[in-house]
mmCIF file with all atom_site columns, C-alpha atoms in Angstrom:
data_model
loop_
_atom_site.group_PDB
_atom_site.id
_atom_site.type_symbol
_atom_site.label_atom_id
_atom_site.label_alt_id
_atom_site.label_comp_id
_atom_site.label_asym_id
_atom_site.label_entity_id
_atom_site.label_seq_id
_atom_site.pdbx_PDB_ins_code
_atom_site.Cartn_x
_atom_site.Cartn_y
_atom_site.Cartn_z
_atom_site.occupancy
_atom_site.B_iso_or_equiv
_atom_site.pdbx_formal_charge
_atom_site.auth_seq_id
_atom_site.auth_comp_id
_atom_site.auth_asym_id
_atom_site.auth_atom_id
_atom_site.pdbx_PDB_model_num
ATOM 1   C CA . UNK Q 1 1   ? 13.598 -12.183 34.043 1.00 91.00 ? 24  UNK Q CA 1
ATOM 2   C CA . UNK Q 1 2   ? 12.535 -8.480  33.929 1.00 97.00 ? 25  UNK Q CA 1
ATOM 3   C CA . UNK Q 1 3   ? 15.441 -5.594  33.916 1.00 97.00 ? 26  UNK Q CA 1
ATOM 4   C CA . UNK Q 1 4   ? 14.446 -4.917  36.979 1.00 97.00 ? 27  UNK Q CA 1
ATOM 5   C CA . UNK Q 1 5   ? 15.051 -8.427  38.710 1.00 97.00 ? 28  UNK Q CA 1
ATOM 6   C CA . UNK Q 1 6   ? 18.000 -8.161  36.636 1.00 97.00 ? 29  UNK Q CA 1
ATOM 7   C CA . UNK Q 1 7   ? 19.688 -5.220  37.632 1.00 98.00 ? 30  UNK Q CA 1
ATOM 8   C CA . UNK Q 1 8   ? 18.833 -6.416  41.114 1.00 98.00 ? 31  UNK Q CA 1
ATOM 9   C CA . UNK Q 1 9   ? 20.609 -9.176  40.826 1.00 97.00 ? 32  UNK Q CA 1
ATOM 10  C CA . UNK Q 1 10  ? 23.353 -7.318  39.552 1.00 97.00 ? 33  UNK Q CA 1
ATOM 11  C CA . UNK Q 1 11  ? 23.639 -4.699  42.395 1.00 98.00 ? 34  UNK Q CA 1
ATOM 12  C CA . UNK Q 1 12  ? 23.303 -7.657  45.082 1.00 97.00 ? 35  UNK Q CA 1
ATOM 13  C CA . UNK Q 1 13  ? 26.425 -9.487  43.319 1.00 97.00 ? 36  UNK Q CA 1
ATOM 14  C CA . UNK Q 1 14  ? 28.165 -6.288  43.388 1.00 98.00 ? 37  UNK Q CA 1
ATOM 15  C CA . UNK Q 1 15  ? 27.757 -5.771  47.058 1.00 97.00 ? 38  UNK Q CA 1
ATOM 16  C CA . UNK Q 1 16  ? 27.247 -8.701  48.861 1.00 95.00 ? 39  UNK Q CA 1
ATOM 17  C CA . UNK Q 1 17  ? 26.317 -12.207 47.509 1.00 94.00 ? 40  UNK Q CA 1
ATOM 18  C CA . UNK Q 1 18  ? 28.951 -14.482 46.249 1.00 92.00 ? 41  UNK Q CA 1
ATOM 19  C CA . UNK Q 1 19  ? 28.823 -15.265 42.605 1.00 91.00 ? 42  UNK Q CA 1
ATOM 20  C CA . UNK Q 1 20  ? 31.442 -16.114 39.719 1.00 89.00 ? 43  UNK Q CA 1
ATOM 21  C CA . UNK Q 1 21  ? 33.341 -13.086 41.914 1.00 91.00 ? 44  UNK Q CA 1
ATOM 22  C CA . UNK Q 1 22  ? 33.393 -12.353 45.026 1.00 95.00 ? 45  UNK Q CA 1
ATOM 23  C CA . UNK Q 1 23  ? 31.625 -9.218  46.308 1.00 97.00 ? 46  UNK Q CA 1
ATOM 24  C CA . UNK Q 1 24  ? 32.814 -5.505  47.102 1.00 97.00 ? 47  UNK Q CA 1
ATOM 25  C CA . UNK Q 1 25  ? 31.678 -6.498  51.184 1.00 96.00 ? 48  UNK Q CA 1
ATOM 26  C CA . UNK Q 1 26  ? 34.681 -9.020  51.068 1.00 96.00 ? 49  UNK Q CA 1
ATOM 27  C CA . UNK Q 1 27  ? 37.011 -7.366  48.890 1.00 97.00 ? 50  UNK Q CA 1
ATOM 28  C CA . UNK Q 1 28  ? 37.036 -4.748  51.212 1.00 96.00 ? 51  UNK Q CA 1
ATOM 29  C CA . UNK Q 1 29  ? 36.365 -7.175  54.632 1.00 95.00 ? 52  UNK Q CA 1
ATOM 30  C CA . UNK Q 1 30  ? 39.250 -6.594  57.184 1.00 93.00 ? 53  UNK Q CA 1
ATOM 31  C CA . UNK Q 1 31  ? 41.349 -4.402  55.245 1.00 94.00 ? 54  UNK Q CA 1
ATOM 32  C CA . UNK Q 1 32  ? 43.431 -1.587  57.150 1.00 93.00 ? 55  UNK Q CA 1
ATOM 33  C CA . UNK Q 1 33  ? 44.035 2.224   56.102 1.00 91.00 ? 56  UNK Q CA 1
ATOM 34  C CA . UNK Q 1 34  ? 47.854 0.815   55.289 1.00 92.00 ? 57  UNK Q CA 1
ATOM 35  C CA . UNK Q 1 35  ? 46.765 -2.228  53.200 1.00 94.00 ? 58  UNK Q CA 1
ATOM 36  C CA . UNK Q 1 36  ? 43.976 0.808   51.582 1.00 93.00 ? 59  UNK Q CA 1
ATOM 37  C CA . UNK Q 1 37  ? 46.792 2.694   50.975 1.00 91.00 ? 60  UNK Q CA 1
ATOM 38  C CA . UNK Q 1 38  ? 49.190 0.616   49.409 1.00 93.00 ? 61  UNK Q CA 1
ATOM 39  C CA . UNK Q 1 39  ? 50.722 0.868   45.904 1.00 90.00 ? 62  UNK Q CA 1
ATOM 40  C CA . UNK Q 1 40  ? 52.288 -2.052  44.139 1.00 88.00 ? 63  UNK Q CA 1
ATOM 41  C CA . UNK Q 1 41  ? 54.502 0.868   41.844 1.00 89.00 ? 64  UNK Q CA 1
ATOM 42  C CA . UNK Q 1 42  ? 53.722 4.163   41.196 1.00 86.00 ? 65  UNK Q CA 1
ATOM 43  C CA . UNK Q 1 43  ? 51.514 3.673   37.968 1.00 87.00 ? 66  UNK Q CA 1
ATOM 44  C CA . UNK Q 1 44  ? 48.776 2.087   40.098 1.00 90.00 ? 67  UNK Q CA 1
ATOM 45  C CA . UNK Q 1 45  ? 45.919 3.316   41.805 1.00 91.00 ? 68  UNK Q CA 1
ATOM 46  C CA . UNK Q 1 46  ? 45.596 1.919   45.953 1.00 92.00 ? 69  UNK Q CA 1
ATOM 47  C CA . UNK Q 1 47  ? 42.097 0.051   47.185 1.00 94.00 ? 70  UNK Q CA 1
ATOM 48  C CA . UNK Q 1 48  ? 40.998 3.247   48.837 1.00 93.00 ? 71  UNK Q CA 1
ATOM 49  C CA . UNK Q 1 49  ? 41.313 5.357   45.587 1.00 92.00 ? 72  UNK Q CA 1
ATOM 50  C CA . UNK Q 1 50  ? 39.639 2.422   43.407 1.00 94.00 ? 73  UNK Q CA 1
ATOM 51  C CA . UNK Q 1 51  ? 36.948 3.021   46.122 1.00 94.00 ? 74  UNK Q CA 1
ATOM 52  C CA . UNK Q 1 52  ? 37.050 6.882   46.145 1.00 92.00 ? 75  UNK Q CA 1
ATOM 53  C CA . UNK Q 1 53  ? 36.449 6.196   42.246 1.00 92.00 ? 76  UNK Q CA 1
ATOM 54  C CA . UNK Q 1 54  ? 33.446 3.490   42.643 1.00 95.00 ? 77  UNK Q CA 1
ATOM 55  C CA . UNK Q 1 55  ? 31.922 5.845   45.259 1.00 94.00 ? 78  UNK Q CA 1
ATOM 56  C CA . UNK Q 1 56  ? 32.282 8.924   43.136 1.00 91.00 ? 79  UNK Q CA 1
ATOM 57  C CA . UNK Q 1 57  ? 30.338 6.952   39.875 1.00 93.00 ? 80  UNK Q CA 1
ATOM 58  C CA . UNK Q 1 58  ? 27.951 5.244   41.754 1.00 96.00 ? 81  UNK Q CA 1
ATOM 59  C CA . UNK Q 1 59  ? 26.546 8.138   44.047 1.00 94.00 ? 82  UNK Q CA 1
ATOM 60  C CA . UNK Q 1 60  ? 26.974 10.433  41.223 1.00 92.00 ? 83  UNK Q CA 1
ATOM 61  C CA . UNK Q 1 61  ? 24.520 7.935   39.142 1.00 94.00 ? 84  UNK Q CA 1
ATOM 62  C CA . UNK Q 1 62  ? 21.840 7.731   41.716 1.00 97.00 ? 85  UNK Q CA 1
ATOM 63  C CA . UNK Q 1 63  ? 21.435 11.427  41.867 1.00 94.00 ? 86  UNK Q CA 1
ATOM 64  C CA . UNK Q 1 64  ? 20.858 11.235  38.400 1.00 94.00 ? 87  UNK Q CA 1
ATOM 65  C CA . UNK Q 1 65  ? 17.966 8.114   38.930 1.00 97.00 ? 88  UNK Q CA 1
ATOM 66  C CA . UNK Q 1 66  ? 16.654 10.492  41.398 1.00 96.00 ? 89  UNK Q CA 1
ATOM 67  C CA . UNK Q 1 67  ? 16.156 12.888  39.120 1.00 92.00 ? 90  UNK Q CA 1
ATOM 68  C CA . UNK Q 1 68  ? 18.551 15.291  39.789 1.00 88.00 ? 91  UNK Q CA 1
ATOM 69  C CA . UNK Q 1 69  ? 20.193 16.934  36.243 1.00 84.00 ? 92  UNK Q CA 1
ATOM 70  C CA . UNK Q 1 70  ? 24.232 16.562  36.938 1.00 75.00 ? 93  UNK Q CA 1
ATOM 71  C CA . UNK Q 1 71  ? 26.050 19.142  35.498 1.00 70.00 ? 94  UNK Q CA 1
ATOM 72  C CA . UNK Q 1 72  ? 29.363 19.198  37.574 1.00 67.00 ? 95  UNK Q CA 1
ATOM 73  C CA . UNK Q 1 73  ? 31.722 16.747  35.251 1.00 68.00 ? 96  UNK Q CA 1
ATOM 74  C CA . UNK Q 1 74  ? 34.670 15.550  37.258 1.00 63.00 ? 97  UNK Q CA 1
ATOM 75  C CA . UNK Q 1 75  ? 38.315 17.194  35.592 1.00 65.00 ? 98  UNK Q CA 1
ATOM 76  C CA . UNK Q 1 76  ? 39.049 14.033  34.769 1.00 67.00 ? 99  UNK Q CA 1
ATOM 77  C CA . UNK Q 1 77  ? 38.212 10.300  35.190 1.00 71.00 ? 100 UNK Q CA 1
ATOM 78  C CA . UNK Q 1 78  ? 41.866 10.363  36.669 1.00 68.00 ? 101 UNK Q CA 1
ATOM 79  C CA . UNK Q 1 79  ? 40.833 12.805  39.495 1.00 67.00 ? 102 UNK Q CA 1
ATOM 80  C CA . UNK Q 1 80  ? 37.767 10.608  40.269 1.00 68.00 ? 103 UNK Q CA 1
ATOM 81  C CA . UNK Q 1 81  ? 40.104 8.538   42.038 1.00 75.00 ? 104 UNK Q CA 1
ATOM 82  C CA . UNK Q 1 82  ? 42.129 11.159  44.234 1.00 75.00 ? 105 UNK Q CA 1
ATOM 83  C CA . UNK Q 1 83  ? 38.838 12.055  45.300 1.00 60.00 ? 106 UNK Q CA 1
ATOM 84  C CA . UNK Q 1 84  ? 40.271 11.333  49.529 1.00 65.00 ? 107 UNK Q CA 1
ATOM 85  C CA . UNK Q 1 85  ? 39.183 14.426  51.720 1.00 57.00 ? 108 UNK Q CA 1
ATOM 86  C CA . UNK Q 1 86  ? 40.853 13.512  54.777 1.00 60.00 ? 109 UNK Q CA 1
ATOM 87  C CA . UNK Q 1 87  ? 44.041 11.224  55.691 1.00 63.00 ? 110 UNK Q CA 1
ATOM 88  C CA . UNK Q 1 88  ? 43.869 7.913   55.061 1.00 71.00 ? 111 UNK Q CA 1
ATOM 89  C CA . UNK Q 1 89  ? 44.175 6.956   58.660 1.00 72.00 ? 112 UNK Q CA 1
ATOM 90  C CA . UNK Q 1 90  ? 40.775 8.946   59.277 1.00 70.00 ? 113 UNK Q CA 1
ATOM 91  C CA . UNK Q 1 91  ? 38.665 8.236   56.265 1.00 85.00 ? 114 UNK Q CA 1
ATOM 92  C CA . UNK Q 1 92  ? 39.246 4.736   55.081 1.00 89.00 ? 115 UNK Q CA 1
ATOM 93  C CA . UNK Q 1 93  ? 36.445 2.955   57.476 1.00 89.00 ? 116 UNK Q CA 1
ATOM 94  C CA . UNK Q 1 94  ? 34.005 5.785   56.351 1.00 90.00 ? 117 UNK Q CA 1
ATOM 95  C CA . UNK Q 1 95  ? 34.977 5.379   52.699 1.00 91.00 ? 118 UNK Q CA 1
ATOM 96  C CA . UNK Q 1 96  ? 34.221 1.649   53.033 1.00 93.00 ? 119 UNK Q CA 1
ATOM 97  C CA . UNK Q 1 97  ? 31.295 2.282   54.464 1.00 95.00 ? 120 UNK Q CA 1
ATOM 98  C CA . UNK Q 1 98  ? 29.810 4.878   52.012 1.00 94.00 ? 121 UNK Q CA 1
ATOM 99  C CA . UNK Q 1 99  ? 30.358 2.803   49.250 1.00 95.00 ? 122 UNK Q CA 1
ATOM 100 C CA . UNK Q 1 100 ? 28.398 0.051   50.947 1.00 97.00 ? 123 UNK Q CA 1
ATOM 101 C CA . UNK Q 1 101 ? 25.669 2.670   51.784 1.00 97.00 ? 124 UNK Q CA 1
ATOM 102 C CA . UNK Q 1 102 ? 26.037 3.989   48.086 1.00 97.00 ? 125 UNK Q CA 1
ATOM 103 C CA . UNK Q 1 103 ? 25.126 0.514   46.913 1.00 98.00 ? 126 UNK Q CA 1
ATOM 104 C CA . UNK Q 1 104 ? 22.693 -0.227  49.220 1.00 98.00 ? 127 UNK Q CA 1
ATOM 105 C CA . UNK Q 1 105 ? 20.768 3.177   47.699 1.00 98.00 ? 128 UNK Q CA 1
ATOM 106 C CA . UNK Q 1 106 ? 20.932 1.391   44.556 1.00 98.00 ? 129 UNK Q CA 1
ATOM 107 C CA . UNK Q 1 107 ? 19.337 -1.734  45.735 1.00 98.00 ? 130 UNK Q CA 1
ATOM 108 C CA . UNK Q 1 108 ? 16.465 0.286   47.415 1.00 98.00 ? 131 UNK Q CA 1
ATOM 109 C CA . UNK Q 1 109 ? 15.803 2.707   44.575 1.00 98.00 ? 132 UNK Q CA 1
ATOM 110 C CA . UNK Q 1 110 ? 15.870 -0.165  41.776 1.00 98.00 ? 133 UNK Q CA 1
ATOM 111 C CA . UNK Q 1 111 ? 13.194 -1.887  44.549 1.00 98.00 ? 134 UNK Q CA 1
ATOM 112 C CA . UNK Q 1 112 ? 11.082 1.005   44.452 1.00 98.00 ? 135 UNK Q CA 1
ATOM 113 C CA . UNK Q 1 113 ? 11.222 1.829   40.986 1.00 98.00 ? 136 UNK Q CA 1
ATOM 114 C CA . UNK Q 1 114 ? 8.973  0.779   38.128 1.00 97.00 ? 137 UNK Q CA 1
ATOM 115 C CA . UNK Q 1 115 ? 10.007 -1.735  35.297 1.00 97.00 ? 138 UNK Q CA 1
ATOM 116 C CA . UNK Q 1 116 ? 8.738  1.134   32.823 1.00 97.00 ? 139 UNK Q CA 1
ATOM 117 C CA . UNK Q 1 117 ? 11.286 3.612   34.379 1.00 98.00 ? 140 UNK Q CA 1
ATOM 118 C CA . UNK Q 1 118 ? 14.526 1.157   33.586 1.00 98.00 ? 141 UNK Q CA 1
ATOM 119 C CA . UNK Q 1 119 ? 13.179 0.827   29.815 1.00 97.00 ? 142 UNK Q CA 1
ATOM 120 C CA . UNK Q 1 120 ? 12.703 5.100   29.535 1.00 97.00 ? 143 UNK Q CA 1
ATOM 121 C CA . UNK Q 1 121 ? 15.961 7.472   28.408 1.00 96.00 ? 144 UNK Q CA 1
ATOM 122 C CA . UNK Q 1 122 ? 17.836 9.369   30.833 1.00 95.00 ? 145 UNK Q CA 1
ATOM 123 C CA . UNK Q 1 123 ? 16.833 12.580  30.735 1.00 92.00 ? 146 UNK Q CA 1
ATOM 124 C CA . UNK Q 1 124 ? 19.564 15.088  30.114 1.00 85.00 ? 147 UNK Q CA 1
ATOM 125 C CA . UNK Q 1 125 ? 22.143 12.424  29.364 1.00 85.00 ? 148 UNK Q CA 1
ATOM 126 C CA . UNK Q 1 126 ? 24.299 13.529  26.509 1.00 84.00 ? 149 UNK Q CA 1
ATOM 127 C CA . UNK Q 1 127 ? 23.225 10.659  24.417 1.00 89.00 ? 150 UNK Q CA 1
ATOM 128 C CA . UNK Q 1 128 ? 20.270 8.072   23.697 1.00 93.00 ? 151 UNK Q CA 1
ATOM 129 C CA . UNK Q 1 129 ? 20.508 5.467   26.730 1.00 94.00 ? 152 UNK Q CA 1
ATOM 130 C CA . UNK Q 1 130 ? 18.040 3.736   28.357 1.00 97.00 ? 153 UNK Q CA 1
ATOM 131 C CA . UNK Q 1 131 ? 18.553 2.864   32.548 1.00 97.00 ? 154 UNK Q CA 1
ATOM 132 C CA . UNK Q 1 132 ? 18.723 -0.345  32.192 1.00 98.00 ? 155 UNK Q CA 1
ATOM 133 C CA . UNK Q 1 133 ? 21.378 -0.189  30.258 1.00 97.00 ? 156 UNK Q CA 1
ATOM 134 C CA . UNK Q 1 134 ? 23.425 2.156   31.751 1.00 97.00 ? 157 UNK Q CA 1
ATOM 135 C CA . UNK Q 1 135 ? 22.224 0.492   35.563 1.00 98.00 ? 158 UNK Q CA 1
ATOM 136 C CA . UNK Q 1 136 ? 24.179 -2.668  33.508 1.00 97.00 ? 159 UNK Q CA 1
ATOM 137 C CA . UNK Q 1 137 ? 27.088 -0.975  32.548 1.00 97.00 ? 160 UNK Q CA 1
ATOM 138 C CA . UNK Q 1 138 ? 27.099 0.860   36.258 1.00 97.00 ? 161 UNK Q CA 1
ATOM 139 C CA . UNK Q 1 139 ? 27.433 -2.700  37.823 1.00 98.00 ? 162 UNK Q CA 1
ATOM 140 C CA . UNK Q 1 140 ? 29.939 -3.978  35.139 1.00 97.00 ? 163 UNK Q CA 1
ATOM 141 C CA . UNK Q 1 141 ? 31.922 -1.494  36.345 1.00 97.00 ? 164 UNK Q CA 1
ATOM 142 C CA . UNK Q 1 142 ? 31.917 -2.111  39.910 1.00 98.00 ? 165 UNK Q CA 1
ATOM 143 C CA . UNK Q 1 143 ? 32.849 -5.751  38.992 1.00 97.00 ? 166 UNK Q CA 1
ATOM 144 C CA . UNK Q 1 144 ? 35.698 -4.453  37.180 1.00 97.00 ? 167 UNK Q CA 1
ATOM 145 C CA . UNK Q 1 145 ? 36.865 -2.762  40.181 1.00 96.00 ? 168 UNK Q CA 1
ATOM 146 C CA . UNK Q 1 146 ? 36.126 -5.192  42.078 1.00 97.00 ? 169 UNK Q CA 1
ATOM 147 C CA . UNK Q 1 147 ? 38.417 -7.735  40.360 1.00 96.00 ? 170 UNK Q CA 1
ATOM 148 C CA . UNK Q 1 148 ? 41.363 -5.070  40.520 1.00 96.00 ? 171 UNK Q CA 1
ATOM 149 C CA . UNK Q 1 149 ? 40.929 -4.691  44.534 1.00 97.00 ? 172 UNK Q CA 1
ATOM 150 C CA . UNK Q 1 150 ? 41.031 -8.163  44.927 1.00 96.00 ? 173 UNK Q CA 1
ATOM 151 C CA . UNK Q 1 151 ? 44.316 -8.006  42.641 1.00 96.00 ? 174 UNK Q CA 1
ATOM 152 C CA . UNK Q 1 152 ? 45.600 -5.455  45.194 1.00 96.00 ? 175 UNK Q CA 1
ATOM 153 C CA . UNK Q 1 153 ? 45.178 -7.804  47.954 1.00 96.00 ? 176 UNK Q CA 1
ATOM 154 C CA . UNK Q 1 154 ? 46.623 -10.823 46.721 1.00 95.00 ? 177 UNK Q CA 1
ATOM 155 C CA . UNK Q 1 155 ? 49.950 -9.199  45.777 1.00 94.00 ? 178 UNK Q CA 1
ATOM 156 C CA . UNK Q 1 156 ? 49.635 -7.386  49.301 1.00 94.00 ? 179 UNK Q CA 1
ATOM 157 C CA . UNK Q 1 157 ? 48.950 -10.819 50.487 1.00 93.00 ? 180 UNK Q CA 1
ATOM 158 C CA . UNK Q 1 158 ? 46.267 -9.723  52.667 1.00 92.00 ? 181 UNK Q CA 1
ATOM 159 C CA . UNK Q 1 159 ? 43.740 -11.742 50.462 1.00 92.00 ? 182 UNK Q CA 1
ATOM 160 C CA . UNK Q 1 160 ? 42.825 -15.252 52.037 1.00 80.00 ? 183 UNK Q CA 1
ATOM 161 C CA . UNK Q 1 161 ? 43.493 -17.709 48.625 1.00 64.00 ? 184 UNK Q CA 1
ATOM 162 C CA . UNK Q 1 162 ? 41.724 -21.000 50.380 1.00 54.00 ? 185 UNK Q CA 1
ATOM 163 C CA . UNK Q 1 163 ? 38.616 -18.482 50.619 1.00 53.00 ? 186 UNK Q CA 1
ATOM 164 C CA . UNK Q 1 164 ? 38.959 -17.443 46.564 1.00 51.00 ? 187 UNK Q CA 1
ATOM 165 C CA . UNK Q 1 165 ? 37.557 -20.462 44.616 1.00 53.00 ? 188 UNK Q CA 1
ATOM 166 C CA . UNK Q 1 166 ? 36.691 -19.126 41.630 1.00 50.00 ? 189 UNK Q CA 1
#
């Protein structure tokens, strides 16, 4: 399998195709802006902030595939997820959109890219990495995320059990 069939395969797990996890299209399937904004206590983060978060990383990555040099660090990884413009009630279908779209980028640029591009450095990264790698890491990521969503849910009990087999 080349990187690229394997970051592919990566990205479509992460979006949409069932695998050892369920993807960020069902995590995310049906929920409302007050199941998005829900907190089990105070130390955790809600679905729509773990999304702000994933949305922030992965749209910030792309510009940097694209060749754009990034240069505006967040504050704080903490601040990545209190990235929410507009009140819940307004932004929480176009969040869960975005991301969608934001992964969707992914799976067209990685398409259109060449196998020799995902085994070069990132240019202007801070330290010796190659894309592949950090495409790999990128998607692990998301999976993380992923997992803590679906947490979310099934303490919430919004999260169907019969349909979570895994």
């Amino acid at each position: 399998m080349s990187k690229k069939e394997f970051i592919l395969d990566q990205l479509a797990v992460c979006r949409n195709t069932d695998s050892w996890f369920k993807p960020l299209s069902k995590a995310l399937e049906g929920i409302t802006a007050e199941q998005a904004g829900w907190k089990p206590n105070g130390n955790s983060h809600t679905i729509a902030q773990i999304a702000s978060h994933l949305l922030f990383y992965n749209e910030r990555w792309i510009r940097r595939f694209d060749g754009e040099m990034i240069d505006d660090y967040p504050e704080t990884n903490a601040s990545t997820f209190e990235n929410l413009n507009e009140p819940l009630e307004v932004n929480w279908r176009k969040l869960a959109e975005n991301i969608d779209q934001s992964l969707e980028k992914w799976q067209q640029a990685i398409k259109q890219t060449s196998e020799e591009k995902l085994h070069s450095n990132i240019p202007g990264f801070p330290e010796e990495a190659v894309w592949w790698e950090a495409l790999s890491n990128l998607c692990t990521h998301n999976a993380y995320h992923i997992g803590q969503i679906i947490y979310i849910r099934k303490m919430q009990e919004s999260w169907e059990i019969a349909e979570d087999w895994y």
